[in-house]
Coordinates of C-alpha atoms in Angstrom, one line a residue:
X1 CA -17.2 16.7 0.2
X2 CA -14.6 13.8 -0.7
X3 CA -11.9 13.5 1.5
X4 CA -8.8 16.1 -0.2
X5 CA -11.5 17.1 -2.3
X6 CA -10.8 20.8 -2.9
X7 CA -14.0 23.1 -2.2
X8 CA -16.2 24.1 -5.6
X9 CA -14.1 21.2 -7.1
X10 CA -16.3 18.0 -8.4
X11 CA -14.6 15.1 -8.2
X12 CA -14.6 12.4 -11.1
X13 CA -14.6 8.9 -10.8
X14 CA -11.9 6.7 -12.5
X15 CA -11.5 2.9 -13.0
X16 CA -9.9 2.0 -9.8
X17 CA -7.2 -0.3 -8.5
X18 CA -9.7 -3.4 -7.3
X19 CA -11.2 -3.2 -10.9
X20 CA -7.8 -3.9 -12.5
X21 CA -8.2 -7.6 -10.8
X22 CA -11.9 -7.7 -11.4
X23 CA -12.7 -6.4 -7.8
X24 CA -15.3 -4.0 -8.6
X25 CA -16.9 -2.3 -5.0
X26 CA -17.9 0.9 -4.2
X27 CA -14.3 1.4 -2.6
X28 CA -13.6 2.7 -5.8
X29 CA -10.3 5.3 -6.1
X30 CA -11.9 8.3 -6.6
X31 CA -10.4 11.3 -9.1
X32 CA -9.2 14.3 -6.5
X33 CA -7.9 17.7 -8.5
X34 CA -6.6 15.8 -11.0
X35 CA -5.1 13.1 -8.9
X36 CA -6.2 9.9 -7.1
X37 CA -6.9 9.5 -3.1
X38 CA -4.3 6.8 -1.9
X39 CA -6.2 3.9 -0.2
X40 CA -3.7 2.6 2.2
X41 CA -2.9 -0.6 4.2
X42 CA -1.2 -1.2 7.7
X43 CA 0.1 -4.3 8.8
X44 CA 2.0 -4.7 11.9
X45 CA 1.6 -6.5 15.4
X46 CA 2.2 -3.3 17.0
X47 CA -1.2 -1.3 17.8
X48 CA 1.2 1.8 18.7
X49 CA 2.9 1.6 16.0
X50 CA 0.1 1.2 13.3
X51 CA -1.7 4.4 14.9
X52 CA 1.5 6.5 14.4
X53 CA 2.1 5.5 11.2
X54 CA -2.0 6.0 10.5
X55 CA -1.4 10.0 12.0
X56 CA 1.8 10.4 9.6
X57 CA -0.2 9.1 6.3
X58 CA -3.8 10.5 7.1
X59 CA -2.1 14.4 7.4
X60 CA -1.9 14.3 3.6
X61 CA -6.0 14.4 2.1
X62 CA -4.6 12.8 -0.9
X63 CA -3.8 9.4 1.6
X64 CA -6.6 7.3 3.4
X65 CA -5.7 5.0 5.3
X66 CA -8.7 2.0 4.9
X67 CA -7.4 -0.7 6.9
X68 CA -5.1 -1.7 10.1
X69 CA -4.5 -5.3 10.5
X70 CA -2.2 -7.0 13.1
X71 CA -0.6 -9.6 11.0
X72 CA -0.3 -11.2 7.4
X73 CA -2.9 -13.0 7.4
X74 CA -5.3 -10.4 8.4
X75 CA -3.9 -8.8 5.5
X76 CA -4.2 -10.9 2.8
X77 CA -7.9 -11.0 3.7
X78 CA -8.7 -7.6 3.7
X79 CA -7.0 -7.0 0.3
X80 CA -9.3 -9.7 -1.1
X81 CA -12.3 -7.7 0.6
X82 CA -11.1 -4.4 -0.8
X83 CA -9.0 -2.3 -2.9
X84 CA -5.8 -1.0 -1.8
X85 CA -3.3 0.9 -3.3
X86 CA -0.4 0.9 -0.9
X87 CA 1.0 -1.4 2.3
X88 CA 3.4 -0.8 4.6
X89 CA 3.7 -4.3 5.7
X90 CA 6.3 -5.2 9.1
X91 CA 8.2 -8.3 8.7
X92 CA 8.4 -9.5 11.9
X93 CA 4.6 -10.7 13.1
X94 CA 3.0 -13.2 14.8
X95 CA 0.2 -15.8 12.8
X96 CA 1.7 -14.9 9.3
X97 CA 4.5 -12.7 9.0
X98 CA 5.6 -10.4 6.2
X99 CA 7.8 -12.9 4.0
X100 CA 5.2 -15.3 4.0
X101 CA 2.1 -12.4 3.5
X102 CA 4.0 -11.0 0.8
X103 CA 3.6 -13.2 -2.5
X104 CA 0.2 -13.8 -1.4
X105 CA -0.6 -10.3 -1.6
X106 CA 1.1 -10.0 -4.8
X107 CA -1.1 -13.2 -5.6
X108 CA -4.8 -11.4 -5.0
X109 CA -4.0 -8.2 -6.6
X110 CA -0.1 -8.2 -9.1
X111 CA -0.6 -4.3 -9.1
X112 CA -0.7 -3.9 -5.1
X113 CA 2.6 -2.0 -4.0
X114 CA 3.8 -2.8 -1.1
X115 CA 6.7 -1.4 1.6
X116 CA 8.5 -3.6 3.6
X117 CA 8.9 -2.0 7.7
X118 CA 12.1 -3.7 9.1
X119 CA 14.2 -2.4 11.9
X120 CA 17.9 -1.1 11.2
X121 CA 19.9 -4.4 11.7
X122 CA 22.2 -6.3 9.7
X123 CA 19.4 -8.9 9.6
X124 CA 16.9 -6.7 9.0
X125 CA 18.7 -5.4 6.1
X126 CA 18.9 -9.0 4.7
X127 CA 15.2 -9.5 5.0
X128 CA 14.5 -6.4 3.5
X129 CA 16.6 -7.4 0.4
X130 CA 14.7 -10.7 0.3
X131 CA 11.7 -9.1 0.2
X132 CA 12.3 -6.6 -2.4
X133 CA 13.7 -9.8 -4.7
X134 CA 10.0 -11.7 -3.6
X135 CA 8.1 -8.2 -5.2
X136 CA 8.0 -5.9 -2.3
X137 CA 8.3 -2.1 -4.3
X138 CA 10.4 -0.5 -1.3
X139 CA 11.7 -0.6 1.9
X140 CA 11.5 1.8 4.8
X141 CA 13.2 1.8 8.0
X142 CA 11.1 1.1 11.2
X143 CA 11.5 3.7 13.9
X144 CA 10.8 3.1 17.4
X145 CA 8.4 4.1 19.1
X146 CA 10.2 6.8 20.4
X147 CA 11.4 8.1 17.5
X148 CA 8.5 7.3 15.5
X149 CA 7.3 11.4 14.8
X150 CA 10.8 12.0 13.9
X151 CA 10.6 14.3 10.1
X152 CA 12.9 12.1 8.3
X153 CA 10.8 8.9 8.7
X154 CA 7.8 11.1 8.1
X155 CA 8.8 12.9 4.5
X156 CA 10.4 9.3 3.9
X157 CA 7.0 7.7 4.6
X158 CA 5.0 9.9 2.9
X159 CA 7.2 10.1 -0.2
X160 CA 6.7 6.7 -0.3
X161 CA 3.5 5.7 -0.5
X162 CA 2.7 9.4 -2.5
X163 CA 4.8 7.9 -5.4
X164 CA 3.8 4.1 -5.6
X165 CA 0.3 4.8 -5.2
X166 CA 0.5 7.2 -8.6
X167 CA 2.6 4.4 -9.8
X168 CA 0.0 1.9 -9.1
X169 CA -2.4 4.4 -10.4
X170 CA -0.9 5.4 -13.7
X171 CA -0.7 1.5 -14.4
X172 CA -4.1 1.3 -14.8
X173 CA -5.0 3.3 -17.9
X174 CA -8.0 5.6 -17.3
X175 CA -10.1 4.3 -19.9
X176 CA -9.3 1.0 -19.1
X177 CA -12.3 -1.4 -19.1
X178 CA -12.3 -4.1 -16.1
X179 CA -11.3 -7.0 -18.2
X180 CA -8.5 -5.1 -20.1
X181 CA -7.1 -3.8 -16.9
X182 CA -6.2 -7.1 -16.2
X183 CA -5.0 -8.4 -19.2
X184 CA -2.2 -5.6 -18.5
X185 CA -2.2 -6.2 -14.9
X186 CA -1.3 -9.9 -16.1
X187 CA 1.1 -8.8 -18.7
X188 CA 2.9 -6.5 -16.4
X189 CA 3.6 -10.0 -13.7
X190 CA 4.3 -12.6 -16.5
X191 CA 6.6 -9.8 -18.1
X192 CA 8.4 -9.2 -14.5
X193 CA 8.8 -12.7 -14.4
X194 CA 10.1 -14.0 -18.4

């Protein structure tokens, strides 16, 4: 059984995110009661952090996480080597950090949504804004590790990634063949940008 695939329910398969760049593997987005399993992304230099945040996302079946990397540049090589639908990417990391990771991301795959992790300073707040004007879809808050498991980050998280990953989803019409996926992936970026 598919994971968050309900029991006695077949699950159908849809044109997936990668295919909207021309990525076509078998880490295909798979249909799930009518909705699409969230492949998610991890980035951040923290190992304790990433598994906390991996615990909070993989307690909803309609979220898998697929990959934790340590840095930017990890990341921009595993979203060439697979589809993902959602990453929570931390600004502040060693080899590559978020800023620069960022339009690189955007650069493999336009429809990728991404959420910037900062912590709650003033200059955290500035980077945050930066990113979101550089194409980042939303910001979070980064706890500490201590407060990590609080609900509010938690429902925030979740919330998060739920609603982009539809987002991403819905972007990509169903019947959508490879090559006219994106053609509107393309049209949605040069659009953003006119």
């Amino acid at each position: 059984m598919a994971l968050g695939q309900a029991p006695g329910l077949p699950t159908t398969p849809s044109v997936s995110a990668g295919q909207a760049t021309g990525r076509i593997n078998s880490q295909s987005v798979t249909q799930t009661v009518g909705r699409a399993v969230a492949r998610v992304m991890i980035c951040d230099d923290s190992v304790v952090i990433r598994s906390a945040i991996a615990r909070i996302l993989e307690t909803d079946p309609l979220i898998k996480v697929v990959a934790r990397v340590a840095n930017g540049e990890a990341a921009v090589a595993e979203v060439k080597r697979q589809t993902i639908d959602v990453v929570v990417l931390d600004i502040e990391m060693p080899v590559m950090d978020g800023l620069t990771a960022l339009p690189l991301l955007l650069k493999v795959d336009p429809l990728i949504r991404v959420i910037m992790a900062s912590t709650l300073t003033v200059r955290g707040a500035d980077v945050a804004l930066r990113a979101l004007r550089l194409g980042a879809a939303d910001y979070v808050p980064k706890p500490s590790t201590a407060t990590i498991q609080d609900d509010s980050f938690r429902n925030e998280l979740l919330a998060k990634v739920r609603g982009l990953a539809r987002l991403r989803q819905n972007t990509i019409a169903p019947n959508a063949t490879p090559r006219t996926a994106v053609n509107r992936a393309a049209s949605l970026v040069l659009g953003a940008r006119a």
